[in-house]
Short mmCIF file of C-alpha atoms in Angstrom, two decimals:
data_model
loop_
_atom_site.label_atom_id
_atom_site.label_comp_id
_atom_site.label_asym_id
_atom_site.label_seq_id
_atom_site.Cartn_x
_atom_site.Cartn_y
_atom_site.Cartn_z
CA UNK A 1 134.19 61.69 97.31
CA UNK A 2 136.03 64.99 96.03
CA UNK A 3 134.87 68.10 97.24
CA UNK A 4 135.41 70.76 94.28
CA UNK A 5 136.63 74.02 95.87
CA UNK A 6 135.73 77.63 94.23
CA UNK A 7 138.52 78.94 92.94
CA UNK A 8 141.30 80.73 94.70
CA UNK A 9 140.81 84.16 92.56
CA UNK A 10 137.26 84.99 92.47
CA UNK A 11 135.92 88.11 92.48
CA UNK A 12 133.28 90.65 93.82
CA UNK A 13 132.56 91.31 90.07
CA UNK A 14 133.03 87.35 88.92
CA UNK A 15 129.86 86.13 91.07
CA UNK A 16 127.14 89.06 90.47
CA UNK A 17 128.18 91.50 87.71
CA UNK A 18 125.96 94.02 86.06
CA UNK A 19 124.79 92.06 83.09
CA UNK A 20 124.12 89.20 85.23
CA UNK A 21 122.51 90.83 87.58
CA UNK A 22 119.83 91.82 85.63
CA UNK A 23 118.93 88.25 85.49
CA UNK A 24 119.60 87.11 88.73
CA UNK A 25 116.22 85.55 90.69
CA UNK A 26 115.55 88.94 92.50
CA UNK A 27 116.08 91.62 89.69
CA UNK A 28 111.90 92.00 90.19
CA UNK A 29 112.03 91.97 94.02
CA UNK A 30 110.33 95.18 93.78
CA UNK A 31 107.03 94.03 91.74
CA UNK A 32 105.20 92.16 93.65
CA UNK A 33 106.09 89.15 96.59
CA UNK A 34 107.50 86.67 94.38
CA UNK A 35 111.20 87.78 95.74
CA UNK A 36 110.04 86.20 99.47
CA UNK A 37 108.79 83.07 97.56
CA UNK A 38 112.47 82.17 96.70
CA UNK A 39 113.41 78.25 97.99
CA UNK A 40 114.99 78.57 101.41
CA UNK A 41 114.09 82.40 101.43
CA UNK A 42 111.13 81.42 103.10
CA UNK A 43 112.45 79.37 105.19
CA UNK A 44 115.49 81.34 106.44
CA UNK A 45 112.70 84.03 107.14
CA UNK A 46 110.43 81.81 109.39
CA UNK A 47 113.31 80.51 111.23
CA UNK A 48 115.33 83.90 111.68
CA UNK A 49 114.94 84.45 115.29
CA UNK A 50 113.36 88.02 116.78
CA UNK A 51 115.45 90.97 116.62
CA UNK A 52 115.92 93.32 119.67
CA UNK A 53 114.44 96.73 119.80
CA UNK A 54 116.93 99.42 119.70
CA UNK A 55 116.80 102.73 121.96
CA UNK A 56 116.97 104.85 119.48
CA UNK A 57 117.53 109.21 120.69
CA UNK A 58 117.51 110.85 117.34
CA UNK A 59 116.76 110.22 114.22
CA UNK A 60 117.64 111.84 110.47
CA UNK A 61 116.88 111.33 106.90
CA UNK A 62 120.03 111.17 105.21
CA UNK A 63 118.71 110.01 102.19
CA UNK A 64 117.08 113.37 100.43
CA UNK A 65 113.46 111.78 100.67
CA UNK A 66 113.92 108.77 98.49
CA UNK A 67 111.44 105.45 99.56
CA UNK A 68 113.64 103.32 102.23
CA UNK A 69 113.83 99.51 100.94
CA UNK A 70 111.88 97.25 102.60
CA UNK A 71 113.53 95.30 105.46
CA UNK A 72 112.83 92.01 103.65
CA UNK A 73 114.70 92.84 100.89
CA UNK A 74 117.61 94.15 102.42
CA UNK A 75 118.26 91.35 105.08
CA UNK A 76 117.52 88.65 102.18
CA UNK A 77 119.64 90.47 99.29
CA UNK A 78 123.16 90.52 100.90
CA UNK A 79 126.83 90.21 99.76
CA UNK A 80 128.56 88.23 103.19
CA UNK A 81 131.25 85.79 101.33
CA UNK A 82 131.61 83.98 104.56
CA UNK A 83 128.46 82.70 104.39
CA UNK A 84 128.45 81.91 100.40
CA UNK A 85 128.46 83.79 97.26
CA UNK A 86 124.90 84.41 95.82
CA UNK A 87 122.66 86.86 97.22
CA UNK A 88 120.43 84.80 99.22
CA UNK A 89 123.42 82.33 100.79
CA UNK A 90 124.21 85.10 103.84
CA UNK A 91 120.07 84.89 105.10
CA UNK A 92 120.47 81.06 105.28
CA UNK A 93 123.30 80.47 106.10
CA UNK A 94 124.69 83.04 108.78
CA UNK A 95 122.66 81.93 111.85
CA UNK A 96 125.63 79.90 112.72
CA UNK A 97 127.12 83.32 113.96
CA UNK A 98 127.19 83.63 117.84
CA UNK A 99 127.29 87.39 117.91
CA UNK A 100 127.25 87.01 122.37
CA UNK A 101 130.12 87.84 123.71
CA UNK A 102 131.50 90.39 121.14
CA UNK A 103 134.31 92.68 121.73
CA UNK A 104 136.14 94.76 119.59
CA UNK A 105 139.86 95.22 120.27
CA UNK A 106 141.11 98.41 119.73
CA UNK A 107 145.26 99.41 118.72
CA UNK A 108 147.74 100.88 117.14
CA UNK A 109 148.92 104.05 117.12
CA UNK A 110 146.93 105.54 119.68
CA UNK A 111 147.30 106.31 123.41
CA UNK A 112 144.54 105.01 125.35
CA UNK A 113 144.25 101.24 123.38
CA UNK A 114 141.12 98.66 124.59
CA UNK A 115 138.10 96.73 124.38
CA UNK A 116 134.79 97.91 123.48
CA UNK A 117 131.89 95.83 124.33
CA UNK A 118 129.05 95.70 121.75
CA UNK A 119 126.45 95.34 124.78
CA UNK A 120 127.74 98.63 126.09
CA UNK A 121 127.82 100.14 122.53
CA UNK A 122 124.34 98.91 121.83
CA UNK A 123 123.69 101.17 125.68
CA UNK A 124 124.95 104.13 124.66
CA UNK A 125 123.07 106.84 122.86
CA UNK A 126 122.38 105.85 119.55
CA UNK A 127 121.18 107.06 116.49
CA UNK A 128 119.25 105.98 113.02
CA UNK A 129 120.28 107.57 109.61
CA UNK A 130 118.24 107.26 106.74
CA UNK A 131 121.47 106.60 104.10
CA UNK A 132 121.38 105.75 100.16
CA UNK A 133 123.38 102.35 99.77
CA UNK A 134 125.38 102.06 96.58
CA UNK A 135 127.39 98.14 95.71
CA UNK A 136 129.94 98.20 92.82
CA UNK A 137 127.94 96.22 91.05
CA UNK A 138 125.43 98.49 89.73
CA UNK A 139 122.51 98.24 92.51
CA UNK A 140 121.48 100.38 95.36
CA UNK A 141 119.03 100.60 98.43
CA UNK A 142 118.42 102.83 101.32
CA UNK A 143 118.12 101.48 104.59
CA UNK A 144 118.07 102.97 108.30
CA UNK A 145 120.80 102.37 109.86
CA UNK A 146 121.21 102.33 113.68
CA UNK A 147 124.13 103.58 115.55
CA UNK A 148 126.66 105.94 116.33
CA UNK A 149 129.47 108.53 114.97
CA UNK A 150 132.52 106.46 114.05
CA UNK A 151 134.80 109.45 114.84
CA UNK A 152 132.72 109.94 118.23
CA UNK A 153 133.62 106.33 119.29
CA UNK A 154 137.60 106.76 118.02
CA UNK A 155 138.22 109.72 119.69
CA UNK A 156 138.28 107.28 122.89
CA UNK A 157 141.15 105.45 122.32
CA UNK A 158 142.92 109.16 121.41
CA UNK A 159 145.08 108.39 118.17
CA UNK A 160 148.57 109.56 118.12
CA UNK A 161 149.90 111.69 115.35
CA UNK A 162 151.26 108.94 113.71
CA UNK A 163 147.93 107.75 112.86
CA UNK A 164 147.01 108.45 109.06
CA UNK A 165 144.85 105.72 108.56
CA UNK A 166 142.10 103.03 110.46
CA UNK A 167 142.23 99.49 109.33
CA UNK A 168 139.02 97.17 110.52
CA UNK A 169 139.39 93.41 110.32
CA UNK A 170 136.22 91.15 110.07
CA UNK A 171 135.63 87.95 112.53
CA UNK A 172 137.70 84.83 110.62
CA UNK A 173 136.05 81.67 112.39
CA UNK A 174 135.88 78.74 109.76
CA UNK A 175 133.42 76.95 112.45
CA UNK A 176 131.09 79.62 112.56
CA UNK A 177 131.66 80.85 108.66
CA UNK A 178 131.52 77.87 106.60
CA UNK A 179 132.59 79.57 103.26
CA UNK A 180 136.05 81.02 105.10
CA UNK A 181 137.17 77.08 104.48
CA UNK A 182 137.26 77.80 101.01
CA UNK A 183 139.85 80.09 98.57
CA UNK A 184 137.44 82.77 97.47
CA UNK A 185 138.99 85.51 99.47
CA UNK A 186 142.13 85.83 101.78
CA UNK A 187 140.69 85.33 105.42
CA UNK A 188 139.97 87.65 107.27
CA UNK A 189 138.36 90.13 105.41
CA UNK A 190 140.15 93.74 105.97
CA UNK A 191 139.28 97.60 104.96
CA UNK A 192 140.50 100.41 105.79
CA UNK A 193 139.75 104.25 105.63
CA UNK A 194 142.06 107.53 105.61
CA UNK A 195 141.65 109.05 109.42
CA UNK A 196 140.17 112.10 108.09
CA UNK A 197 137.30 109.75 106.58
CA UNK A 198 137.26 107.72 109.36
CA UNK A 199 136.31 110.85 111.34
CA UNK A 200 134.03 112.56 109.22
CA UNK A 201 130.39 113.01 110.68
CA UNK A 202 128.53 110.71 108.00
CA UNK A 203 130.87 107.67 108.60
CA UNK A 204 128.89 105.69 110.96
CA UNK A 205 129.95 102.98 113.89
CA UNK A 206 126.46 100.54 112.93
CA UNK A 207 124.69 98.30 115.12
CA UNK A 208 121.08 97.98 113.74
CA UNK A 209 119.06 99.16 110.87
CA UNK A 210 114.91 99.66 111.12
CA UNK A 211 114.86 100.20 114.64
CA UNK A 212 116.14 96.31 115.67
CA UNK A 213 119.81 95.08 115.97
CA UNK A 214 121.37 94.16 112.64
CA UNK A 215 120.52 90.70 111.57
CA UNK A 216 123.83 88.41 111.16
CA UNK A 217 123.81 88.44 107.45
CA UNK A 218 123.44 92.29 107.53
CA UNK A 219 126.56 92.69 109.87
CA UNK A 220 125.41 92.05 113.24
CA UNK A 221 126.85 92.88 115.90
CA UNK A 222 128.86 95.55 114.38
CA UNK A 223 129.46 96.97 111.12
CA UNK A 224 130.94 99.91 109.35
CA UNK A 225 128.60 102.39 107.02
CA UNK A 226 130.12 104.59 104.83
CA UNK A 227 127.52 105.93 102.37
CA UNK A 228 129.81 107.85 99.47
CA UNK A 229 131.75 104.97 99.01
CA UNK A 230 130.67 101.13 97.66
CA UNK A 231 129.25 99.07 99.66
CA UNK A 232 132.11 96.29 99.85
CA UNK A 233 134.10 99.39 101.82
CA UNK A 234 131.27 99.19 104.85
CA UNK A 235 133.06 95.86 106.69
CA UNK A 236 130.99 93.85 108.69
CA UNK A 237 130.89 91.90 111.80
CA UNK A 238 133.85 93.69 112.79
CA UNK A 239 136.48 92.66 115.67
CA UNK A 240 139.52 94.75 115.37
CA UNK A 241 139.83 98.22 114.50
CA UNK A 242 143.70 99.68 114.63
CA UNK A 243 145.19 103.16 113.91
CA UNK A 244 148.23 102.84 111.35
CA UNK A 245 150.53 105.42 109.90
CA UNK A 246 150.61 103.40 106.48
CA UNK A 247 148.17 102.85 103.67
CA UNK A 248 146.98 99.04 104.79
CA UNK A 249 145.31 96.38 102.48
CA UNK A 250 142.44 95.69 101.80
CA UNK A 251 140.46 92.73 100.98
CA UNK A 252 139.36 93.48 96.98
CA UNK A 253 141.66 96.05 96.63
CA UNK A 254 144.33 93.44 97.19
CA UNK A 255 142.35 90.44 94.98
CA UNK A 256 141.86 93.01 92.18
CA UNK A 257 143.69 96.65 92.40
CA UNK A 258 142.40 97.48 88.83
CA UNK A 259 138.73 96.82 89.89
CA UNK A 260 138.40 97.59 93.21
CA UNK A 261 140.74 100.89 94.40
CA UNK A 262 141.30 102.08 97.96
CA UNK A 263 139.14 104.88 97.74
CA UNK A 264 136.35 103.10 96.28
CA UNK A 265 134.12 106.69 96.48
CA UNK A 266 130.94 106.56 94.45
CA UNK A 267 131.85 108.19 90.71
CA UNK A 268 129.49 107.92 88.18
CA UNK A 269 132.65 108.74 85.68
CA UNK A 270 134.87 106.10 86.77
CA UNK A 271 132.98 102.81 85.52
CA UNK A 272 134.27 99.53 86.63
CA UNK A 273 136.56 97.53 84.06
CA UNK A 274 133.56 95.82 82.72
CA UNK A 275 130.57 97.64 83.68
CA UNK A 276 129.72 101.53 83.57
CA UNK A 277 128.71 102.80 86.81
CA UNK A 278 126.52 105.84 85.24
CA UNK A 279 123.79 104.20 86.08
CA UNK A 280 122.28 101.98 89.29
CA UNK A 281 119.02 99.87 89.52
CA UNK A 282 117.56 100.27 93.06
CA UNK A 283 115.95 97.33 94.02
CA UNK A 284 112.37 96.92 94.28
CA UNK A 285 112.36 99.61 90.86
CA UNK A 286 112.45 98.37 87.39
CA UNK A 287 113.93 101.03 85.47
CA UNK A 288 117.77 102.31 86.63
CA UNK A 289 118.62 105.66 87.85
CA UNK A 290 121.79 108.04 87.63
CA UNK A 291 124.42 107.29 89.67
CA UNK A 292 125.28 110.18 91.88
CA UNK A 293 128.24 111.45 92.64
CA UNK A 294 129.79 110.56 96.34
CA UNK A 295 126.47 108.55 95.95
CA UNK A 296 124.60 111.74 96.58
CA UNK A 297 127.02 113.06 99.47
CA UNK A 298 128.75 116.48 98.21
CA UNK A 299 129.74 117.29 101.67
CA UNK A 300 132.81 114.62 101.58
CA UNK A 301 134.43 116.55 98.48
CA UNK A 302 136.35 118.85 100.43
CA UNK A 303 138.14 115.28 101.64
CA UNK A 304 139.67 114.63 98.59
CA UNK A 305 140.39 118.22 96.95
CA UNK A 306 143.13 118.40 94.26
CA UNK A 307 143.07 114.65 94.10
CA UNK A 308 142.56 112.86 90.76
CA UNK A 309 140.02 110.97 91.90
CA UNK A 310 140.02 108.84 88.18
CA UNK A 311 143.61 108.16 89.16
CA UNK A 312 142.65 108.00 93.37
CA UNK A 313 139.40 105.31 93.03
#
């Protein structure tokens, strides 16, 4: 038998863009419970073991009001190429992540380098933050998100000046991600963030959403949230993070550096190549909604003053 590999160059925007989104199986998650009666949604639900209870000490609505998603559609609706390339692939497929022991290395250009443990993460004092979620490809949710300043949990490892930038890298375990056999993306997935975004106070260190550790097609046991920016940006299931005086790649950015920029911040006048992002449809809503700018998060402007940010995406 041949085995037909995907090929080598998809993209993000080749496997869900806008206009096929709109007809994807779950574009009516939001009007009544046929989105849970999906083949193998179902399933993947019945059989997705319990989630731990988080310790939550404080908790904020970061999202201006607006109706969190539901918890079923967020941990069923999920972009995780390692575990396959539709929407529902990552709740299926992703219990083959062993997410016990899990440390995160930490290096670079700082002065105190180590390991973080996600058991004494998960210990520490965390909190949940209400924050809008915006993907490049023209939907959105809001979720709760458990965890902890990013910049809080940095400052340990004391950066040196040199450091300009943070670069995460993803888990790469072909046993344990079945889709990382395969030429979609180059392995292991990588992001990265200026320092001073890295840093700032909404740019969160994530370990749970809803109260309950992150399921393993959300992230789990660690992921990054970074609500101004798309949601590709917010790496998951991250094992390195490394302080670096240079720009360094990035996983789309380097696939695509027309589509998907560096910056990647949340501009409702800077549409994608082939689909505006003026607008968003939030799932579990039938009509779409104006895109806001830094995705409803004016307090991150004063990051990028007297940048071009049409040139700087």
């Amino acid at each position: 038998m041949i085995r037909i590999l995907p090929p080598h160059a998809l993209r993000e925007s080749d496997v869900t863009p806008e206009a096929l989104y709109l007809s994807r199986r779950r574009v009516l998650s939001g009007l009544g419970a046929a989105a849970l009666a999906l083949p193998g949604l179902a399933a993947a639900k019945a059989a997705a073991p319990a989630l731990a209870a988080l310790n939550v000490a404080a908790r904020r609505d970061q999202a201006g009001g607006e109706k969190v998603t539901d918890f079923e559609t967020v941990s069923t609706y999920n972009n995780y190429y390692e575990f396959g390339s539709d929407k529902d692939d990552p709740a299926r497929n992703a219990g083959s992540l062993k997410t016990r022991p899990w440390t995160v290395v930490v290096d670079g250009e700082c002065e105190a380098p180590g390991r973080a443990d996600i058991d004494a993460l998960i210990a520490g004092r965390l909190e949940e933050r209400i924050y809008r979620h915006r993907c490049v490809e023209a939907w959105s949710i809001v979720v709760p998100w458990v965890g902890l300043p990013l910049g809080d949990f940095l400052k340990r490892y004391k950066p040196t000046s040199k450091a300009r930038y943070v670069a995460f890298e993803t888990l790469y375990d072909p046993k344990q991600m079945p889709d990382t056999r395969y030429g979609v993306l180059d392995w292991p997935y990588v992001e990265g963030l200026r320092l001073d975004e890295a840093m700032h106070p909404l740019t969160m260190l994530t370990v749970g959403m809803y109260g309950r550790v992150l399921p393993n097609q959300n992230g789990a046991p660690l992921r990054l949230t970074v609500p101004w920016k798309y949601g590709f940006k917010s790496i998951k299931s991250i094992v390195r993070i490394r302080f670096v005086e240079k720009q360094p790649p990035t996983t789309w950015n380097r696939m695509a550096a027309n589509e998907y920029g560096f910056y990647s911040n949340v501009n409702p006048h800077v549409d994608h190549p082939r689909w505006s992002q003026a607008k968003e449809r939030r799932l579990g809503e039938l009509f779409k909604r104006d895109t806001l700018m830094f995705n409803g998060y004016p307090e991150v402007a004063s990051l990028y003053a007297g940048m071009d940010l049409k040139q700087n995406y």
